[in-house]
PDB file of C-alpha atoms in Angstrom:
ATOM      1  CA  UNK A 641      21.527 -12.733 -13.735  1.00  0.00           C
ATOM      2  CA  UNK A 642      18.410 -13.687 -11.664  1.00  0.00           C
ATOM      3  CA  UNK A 643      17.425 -11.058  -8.162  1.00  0.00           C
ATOM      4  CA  UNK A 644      17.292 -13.678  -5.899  1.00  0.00           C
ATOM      5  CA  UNK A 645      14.521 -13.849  -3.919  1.00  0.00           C
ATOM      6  CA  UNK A 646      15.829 -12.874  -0.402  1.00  0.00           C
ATOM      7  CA  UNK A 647      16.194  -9.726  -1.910  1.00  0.00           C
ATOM      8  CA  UNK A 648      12.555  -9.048  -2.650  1.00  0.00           C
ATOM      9  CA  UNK A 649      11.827 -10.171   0.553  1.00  0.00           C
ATOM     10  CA  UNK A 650      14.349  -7.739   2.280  1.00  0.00           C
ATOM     11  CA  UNK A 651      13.199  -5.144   0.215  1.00  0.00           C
ATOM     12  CA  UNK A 652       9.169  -5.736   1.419  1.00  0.00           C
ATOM     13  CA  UNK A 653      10.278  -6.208   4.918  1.00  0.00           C
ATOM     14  CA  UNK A 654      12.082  -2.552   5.035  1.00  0.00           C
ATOM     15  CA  UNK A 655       9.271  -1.038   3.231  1.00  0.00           C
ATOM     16  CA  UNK A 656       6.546  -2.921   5.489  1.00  0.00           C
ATOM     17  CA  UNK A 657       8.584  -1.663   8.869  1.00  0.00           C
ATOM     18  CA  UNK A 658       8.566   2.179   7.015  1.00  0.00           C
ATOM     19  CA  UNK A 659       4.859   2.079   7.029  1.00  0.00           C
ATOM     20  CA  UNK A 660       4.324   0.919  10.134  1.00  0.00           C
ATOM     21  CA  UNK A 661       7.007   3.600  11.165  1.00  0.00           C
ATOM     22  CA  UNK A 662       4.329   6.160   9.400  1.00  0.00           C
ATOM     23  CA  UNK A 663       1.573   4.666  10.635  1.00  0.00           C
ATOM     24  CA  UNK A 664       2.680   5.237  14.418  1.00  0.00           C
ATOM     25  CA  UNK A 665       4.361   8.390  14.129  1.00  0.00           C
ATOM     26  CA  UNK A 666       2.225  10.741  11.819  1.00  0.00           C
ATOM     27  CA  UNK A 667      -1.159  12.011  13.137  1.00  0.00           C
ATOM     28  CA  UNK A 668      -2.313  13.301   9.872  1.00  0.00           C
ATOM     29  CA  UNK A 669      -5.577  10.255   8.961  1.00  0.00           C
ATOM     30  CA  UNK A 670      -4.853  10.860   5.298  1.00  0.00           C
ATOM     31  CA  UNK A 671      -0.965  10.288   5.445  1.00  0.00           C
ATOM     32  CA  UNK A 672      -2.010   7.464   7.956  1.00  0.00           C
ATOM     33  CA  UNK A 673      -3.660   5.741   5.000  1.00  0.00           C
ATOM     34  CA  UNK A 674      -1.275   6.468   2.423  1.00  0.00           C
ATOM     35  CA  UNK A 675       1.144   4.197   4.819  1.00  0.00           C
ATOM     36  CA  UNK A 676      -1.609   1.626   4.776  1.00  0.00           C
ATOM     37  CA  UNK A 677      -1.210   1.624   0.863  1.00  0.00           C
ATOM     38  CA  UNK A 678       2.575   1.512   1.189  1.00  0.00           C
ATOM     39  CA  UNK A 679       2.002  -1.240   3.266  1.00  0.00           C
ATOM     40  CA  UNK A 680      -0.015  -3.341   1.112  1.00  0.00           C
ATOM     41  CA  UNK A 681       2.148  -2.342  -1.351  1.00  0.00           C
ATOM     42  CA  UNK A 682       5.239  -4.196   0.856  1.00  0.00           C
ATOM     43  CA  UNK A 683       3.140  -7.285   0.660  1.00  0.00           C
ATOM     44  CA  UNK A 684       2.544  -7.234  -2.871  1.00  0.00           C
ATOM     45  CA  UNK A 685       6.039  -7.479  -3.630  1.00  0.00           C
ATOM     46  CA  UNK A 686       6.617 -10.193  -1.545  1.00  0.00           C
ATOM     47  CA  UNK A 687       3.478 -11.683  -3.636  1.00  0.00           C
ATOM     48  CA  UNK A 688       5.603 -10.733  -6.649  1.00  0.00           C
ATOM     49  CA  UNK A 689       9.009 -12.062  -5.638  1.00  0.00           C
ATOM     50  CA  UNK A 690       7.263 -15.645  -5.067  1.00  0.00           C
ATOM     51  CA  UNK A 691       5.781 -15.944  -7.802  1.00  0.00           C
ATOM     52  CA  UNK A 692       9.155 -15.383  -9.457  1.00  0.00           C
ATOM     53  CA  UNK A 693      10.851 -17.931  -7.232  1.00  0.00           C
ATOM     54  CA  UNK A 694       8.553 -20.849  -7.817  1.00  0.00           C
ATOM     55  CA  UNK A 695       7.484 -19.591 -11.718  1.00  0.00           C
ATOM     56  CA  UNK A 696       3.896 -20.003 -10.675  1.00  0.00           C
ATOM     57  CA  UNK A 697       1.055 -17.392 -11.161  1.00  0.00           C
ATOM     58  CA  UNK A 698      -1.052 -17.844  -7.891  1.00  0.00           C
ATOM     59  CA  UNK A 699       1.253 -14.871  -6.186  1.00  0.00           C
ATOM     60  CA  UNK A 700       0.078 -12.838  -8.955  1.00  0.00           C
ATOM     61  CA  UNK A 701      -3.514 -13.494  -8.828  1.00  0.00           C
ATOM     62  CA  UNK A 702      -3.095 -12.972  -4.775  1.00  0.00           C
ATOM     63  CA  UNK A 703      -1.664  -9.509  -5.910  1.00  0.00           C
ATOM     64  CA  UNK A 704      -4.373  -8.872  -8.552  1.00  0.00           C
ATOM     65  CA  UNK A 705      -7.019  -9.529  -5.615  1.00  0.00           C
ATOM     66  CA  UNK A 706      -5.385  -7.588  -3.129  1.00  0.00           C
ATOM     67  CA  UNK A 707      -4.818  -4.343  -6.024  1.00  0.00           C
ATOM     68  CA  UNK A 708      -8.777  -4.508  -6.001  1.00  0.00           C
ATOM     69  CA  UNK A 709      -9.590  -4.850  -2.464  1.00  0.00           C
ATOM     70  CA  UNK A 710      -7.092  -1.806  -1.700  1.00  0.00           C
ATOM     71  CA  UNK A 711      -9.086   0.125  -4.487  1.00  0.00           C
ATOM     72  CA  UNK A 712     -12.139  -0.419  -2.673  1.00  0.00           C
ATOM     73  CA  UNK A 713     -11.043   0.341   1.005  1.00  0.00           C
ATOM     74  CA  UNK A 714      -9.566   3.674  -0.442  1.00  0.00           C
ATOM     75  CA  UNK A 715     -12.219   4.642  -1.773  1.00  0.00           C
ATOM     76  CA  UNK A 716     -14.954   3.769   1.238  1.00  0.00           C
ATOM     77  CA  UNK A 717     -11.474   5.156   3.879  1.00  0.00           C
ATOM     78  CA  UNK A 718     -11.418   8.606   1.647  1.00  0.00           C
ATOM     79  CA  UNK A 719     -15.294   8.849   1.578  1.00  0.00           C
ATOM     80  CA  UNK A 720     -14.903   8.217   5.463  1.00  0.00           C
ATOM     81  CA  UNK A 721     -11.789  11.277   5.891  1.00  0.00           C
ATOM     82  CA  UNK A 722     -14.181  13.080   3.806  1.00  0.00           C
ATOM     83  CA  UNK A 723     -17.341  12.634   6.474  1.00  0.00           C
ATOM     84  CA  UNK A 724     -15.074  13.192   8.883  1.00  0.00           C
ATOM     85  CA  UNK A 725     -13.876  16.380   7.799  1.00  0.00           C
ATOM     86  CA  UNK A 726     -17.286  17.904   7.429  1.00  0.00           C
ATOM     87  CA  UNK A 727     -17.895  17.281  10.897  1.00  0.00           C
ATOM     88  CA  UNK A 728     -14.921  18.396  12.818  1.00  0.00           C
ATOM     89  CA  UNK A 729     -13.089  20.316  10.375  1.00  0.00           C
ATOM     90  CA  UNK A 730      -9.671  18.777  10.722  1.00  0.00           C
ATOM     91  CA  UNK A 731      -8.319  14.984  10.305  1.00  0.00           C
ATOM     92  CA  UNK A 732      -5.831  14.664  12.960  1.00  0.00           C
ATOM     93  CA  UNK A 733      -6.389  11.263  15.008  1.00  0.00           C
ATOM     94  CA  UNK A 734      -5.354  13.096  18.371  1.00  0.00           C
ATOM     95  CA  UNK A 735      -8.506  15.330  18.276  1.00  0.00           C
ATOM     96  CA  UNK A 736     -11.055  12.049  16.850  1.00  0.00           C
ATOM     97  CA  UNK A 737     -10.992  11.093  21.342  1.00  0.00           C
ATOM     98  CA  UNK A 738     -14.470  10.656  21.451  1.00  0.00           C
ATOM     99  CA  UNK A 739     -14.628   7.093  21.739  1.00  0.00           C
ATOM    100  CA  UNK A 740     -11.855   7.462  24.618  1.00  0.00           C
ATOM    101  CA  UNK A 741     -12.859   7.713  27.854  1.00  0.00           C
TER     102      UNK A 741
ATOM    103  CA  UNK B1413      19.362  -6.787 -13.719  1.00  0.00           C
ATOM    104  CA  UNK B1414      20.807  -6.971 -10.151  1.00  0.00           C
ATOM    105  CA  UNK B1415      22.070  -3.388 -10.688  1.00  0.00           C
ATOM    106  CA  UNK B1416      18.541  -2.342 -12.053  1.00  0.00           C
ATOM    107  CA  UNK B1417      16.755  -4.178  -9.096  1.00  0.00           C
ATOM    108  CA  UNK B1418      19.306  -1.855  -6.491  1.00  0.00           C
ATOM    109  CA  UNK B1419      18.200   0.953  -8.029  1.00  0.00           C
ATOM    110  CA  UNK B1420      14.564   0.753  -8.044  1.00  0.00           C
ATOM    111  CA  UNK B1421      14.944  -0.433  -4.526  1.00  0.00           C
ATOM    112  CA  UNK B1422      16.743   2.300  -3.435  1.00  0.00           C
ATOM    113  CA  UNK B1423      14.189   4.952  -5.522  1.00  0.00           C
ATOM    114  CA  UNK B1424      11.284   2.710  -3.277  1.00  0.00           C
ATOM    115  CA  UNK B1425      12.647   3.051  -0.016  1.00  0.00           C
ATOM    116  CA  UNK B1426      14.123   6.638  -0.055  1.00  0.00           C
ATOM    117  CA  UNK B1427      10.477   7.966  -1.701  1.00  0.00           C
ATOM    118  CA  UNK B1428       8.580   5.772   0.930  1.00  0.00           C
ATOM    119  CA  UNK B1429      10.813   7.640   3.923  1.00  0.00           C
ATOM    120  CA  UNK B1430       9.896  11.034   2.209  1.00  0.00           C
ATOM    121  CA  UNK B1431       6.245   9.732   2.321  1.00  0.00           C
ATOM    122  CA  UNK B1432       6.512   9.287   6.236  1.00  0.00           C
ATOM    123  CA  UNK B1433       8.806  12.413   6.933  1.00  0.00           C
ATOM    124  CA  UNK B1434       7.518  15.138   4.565  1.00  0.00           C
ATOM    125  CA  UNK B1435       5.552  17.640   6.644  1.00  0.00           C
ATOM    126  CA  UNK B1436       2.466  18.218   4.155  1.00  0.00           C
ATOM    127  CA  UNK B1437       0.110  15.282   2.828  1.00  0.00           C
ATOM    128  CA  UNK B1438       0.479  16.960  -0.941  1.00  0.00           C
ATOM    129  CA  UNK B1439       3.977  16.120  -0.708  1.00  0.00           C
ATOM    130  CA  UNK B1440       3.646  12.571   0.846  1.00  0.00           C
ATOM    131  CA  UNK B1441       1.107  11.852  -1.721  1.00  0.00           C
ATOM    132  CA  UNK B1442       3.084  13.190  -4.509  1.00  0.00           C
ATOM    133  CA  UNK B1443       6.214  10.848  -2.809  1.00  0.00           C
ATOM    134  CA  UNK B1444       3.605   7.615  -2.764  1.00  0.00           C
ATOM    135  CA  UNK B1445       3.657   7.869  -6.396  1.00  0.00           C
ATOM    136  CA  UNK B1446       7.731   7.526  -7.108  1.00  0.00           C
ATOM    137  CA  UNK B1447       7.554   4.977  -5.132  1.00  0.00           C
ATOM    138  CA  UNK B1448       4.461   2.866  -6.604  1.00  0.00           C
ATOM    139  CA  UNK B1449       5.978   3.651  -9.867  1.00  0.00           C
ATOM    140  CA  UNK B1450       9.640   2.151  -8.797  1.00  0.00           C
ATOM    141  CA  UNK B1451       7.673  -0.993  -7.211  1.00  0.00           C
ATOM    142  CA  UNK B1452       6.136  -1.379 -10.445  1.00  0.00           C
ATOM    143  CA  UNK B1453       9.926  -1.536 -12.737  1.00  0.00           C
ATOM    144  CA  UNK B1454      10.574  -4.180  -9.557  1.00  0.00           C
ATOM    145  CA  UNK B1455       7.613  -6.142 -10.777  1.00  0.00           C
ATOM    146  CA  UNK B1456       8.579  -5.669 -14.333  1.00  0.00           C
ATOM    147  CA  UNK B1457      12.439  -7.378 -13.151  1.00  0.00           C
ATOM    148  CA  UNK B1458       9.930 -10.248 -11.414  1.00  0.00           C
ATOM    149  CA  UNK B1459       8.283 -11.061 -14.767  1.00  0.00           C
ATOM    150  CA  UNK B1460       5.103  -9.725 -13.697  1.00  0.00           C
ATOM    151  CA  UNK B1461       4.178  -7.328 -16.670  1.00  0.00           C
ATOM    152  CA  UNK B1462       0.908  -7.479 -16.383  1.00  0.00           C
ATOM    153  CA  UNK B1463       0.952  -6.896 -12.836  1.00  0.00           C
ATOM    154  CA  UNK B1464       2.820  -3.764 -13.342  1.00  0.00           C
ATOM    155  CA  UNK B1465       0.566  -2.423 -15.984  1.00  0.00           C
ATOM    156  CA  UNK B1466      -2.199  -2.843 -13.145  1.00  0.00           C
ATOM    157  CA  UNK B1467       0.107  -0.993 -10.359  1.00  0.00           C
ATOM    158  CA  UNK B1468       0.931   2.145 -12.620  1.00  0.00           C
ATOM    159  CA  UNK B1469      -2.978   2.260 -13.931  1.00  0.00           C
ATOM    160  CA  UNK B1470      -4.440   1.360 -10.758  1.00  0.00           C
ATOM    161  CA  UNK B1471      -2.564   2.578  -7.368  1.00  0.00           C
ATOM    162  CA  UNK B1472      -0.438   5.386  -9.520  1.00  0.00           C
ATOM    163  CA  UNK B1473      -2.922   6.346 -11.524  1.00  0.00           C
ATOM    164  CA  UNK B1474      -6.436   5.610  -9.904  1.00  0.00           C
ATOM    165  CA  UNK B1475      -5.843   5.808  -5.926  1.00  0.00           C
ATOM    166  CA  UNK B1476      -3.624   8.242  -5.767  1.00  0.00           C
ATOM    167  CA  UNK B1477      -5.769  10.528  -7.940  1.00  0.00           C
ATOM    168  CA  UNK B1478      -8.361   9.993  -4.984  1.00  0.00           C
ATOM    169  CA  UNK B1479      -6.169  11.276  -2.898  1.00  0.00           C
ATOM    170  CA  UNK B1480      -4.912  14.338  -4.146  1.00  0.00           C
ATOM    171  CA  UNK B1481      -8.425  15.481  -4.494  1.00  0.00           C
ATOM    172  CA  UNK B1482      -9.351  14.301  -1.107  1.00  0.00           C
ATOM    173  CA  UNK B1483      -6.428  16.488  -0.045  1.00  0.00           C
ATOM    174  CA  UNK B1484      -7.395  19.297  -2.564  1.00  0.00           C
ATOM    175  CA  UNK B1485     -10.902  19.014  -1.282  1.00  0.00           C
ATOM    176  CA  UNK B1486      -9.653  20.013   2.270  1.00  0.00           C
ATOM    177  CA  UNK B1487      -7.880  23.105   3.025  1.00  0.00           C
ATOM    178  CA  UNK B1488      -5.090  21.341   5.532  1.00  0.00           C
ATOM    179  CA  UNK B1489      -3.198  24.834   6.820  1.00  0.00           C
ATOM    180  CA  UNK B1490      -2.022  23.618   9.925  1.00  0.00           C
ATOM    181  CA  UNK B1491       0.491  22.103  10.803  1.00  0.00           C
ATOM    182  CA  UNK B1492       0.413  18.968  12.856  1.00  0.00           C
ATOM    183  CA  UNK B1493       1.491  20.567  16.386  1.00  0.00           C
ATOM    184  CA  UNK B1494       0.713  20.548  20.241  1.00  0.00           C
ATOM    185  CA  UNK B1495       0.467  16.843  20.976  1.00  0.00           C
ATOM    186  CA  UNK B1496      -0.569  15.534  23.918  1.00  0.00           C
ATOM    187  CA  UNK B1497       2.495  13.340  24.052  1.00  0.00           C
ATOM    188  CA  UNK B1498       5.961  14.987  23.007  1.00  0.00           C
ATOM    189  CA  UNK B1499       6.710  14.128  19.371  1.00  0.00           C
ATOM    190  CA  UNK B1500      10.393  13.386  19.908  1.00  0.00           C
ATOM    191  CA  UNK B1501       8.943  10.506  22.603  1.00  0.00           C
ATOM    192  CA  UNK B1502       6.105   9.589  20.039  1.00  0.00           C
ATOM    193  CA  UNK B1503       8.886   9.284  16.655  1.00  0.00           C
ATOM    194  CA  UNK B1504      11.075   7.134  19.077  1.00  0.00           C
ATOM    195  CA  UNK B1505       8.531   4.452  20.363  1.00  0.00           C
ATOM    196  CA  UNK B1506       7.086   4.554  16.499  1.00  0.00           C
ATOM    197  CA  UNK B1507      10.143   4.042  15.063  1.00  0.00           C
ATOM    198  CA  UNK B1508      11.485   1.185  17.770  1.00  0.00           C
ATOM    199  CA  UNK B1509       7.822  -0.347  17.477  1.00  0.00           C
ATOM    200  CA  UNK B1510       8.521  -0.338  13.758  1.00  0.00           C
ATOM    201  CA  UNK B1511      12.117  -2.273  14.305  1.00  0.00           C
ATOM    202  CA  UNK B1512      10.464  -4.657  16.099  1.00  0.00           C
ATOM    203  CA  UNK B1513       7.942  -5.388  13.793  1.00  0.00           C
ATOM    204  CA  UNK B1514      10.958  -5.633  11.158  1.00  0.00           C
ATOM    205  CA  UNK B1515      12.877  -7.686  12.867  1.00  0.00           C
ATOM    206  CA  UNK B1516       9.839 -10.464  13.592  1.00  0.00           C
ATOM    207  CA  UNK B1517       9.543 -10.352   9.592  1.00  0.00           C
ATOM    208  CA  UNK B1518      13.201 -10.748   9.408  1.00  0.00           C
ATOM    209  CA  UNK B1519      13.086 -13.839  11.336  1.00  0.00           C
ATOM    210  CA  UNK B1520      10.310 -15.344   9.878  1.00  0.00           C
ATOM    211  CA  UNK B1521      11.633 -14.583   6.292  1.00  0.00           C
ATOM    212  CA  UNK B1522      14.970 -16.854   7.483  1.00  0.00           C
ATOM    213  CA  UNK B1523      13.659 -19.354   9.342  1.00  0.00           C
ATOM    214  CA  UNK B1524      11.628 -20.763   5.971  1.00  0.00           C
ATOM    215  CA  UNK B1525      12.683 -23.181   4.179  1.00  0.00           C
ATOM    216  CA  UNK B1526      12.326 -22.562   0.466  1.00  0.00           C
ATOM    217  CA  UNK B1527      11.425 -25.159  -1.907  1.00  0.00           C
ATOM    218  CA  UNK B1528      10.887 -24.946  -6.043  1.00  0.00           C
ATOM    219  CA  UNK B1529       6.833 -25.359  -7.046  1.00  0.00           C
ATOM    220  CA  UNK B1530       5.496 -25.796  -9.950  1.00  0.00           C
ATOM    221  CA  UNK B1531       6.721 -24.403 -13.630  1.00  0.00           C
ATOM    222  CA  UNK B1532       4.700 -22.018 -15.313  1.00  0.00           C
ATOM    223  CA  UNK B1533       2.841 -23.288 -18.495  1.00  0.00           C
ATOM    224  CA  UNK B1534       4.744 -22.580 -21.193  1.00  0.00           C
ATOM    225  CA  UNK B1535       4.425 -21.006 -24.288  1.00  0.00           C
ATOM    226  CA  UNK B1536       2.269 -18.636 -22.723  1.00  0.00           C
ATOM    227  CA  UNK B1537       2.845 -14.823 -22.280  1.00  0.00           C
ATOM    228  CA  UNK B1538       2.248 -13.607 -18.799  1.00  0.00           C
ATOM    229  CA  UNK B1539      -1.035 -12.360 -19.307  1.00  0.00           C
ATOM    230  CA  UNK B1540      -2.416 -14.994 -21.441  1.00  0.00           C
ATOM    231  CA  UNK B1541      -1.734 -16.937 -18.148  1.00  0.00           C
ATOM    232  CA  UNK B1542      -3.262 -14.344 -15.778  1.00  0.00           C
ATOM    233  CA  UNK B1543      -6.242 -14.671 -17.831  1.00  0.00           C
ATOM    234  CA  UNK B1544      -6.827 -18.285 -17.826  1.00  0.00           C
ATOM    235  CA  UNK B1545      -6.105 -18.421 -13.903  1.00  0.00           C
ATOM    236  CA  UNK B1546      -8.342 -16.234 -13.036  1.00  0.00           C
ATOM    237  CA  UNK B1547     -11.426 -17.985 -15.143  1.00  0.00           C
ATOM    238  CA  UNK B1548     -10.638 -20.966 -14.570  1.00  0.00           C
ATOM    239  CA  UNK B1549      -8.985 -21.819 -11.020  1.00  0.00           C
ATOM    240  CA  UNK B1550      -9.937 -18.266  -9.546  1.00  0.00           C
ATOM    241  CA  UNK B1551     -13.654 -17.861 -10.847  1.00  0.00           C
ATOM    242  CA  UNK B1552     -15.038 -17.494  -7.508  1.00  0.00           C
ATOM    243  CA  UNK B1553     -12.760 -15.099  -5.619  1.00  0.00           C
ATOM    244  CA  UNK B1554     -13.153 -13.306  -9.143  1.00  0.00           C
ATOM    245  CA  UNK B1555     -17.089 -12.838  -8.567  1.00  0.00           C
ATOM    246  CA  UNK B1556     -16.450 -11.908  -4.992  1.00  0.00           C
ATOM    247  CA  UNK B1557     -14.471  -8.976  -5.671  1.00  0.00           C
ATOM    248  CA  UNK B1558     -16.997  -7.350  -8.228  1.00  0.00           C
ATOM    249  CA  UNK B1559     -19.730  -7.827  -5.591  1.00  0.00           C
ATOM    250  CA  UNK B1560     -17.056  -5.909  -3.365  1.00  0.00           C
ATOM    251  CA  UNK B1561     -16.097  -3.494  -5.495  1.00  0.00           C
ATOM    252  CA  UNK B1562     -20.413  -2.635  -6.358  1.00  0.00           C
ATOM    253  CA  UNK B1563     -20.185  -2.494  -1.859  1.00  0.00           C
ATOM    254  CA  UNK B1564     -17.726  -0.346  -1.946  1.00  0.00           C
ATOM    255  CA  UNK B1565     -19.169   2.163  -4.500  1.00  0.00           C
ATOM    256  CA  UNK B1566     -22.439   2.315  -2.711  1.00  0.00           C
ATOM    257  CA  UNK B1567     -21.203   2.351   1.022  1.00  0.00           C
ATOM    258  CA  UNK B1568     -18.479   5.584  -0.917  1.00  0.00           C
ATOM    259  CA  UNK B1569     -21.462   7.347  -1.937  1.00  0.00           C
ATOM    260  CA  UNK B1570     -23.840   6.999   1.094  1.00  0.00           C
ATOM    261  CA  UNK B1571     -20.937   8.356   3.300  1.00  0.00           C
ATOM    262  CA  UNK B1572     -19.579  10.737   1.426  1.00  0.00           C
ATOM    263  CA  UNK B1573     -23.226  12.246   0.746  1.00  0.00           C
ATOM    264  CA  UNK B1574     -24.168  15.635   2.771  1.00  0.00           C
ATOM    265  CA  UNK B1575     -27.287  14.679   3.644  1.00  0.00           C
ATOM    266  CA  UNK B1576     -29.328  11.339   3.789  1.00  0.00           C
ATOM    267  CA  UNK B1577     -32.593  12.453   3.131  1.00  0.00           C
TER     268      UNK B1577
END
């Protein structure tokens, strides 16, 4: 009893759209990037369920490289919140307007 | 394994809508990590052990430890209110933007045609096979991303210091 591979791919694609779903609704920058990761996330299992369709590795190593890349743009993103906290004292993307005119 | 793939599917998608609709980023954060942890028993159903190892250790473990202090390190109290454009109009263009974007991926997903590649090499456990992949055909990209990750440390610790003297 094999999970075919539509189903991997249905499952990313509803997990991709609830993302992008928190990506446009919420205003918080930190939960905005946590959909970002959820995101990735959506992709990586589509990676995943390749790799199990056509038994070869190269979706996996596109996962590995995608784990690290996500690891670093967390960690420059958070450092970025972080700044941005300092200076305005909240992290809510309606009040970051001053590159809106 | 069907009936363990519906479950863990179901766990991802309910904790990933409590990640979008819970009002607090603790929560969210706290919801992020069912769900990377049910993603990971999918990848475990895929064959990808090794893969999962690196989702629990990494996004579970690592990432979203970064962002509970992130959120620890700020004092959020209030709540996300007075926007400029109602919410109800805001969820309702998100959410049909979002069904959109779905429903491209939807068609693209059908419209492929799927074909088998090649067989794994066998005999060899999956991370035996990681391993020689990724020094052998993947060297480069390999090198790439510790020169990323040693950008990404210093550009995290310039912008995250007080002051640049």
């Amino acid at each position: 009893m094999v999970v075919p591979v539509q189903y991997y791919l249905a499952l990313s694609v509803a997990l991709f759209a609830l993302g992008v779903i928190g990506v446009l609704i919420r205003r918080n920058a930190l939960v905005i990037y946590m959909c970002i990761e959820m995101m990735l996330n959506a992709v990586n299992l589509a990676f995943i369920g390749f790799a199990d369709y056509f038994k070869a590795v190269d979706g996996q190593m596109f996962v590995f490289f995608v784990l690290t890349v996500a690891a670093a743009e967390v960690a420059v993103g958070l450092a970025l919140i972080v700044a941005i906290f300092r200076n305005r004292g909240d992290v809510y993307v309606d009040n970051l307007n001053i590159l809106k005119w | 394994m069907q009936i363990l793939f519906f479950i863990l599917g179901a766990v991802a998608l309910i904790a990933g809508g409590l990640v979008v609709f819970q009002k607090h980023p603790l929560r969210s954060a706290l919801w992020l990590i069912v769900n990377f942890f049910a993603v990971a028993g999918i990848y475990l159903l895929a064959h990808a052990e090794f893969i999962a190892a690196i989702q629990v250790i990494v996004y579970a473990g690592a990432i979203m430890v970064l962002f509970l202090f992130v959120i620890m390190l700020m004092n959020i109290r209030q709540p996300e209110a007075d926007p400029k454009i109602p919410f109800i109009g805001r969820k309702l263009a998100g959410i049909i933007l979002a069904g959109f974007t779905g429903l491209i991926l939807i068609y693209g997903v059908t419209k492929a045609t799927l074909t088998t590649g090649k067989e794994m090499a066998p005999g060899l456990g999956n991370t035996e096979t990681i391993a020689l992949t990724l020094f052998t055909d993947y060297l480069l990209p390999f090198e790439v991303t510790s020169v990323l990750l040693l950008v990404a440390i210093v550009g995290a610790v310039v912008l995250a210091k007080s002051k640049l003297k």
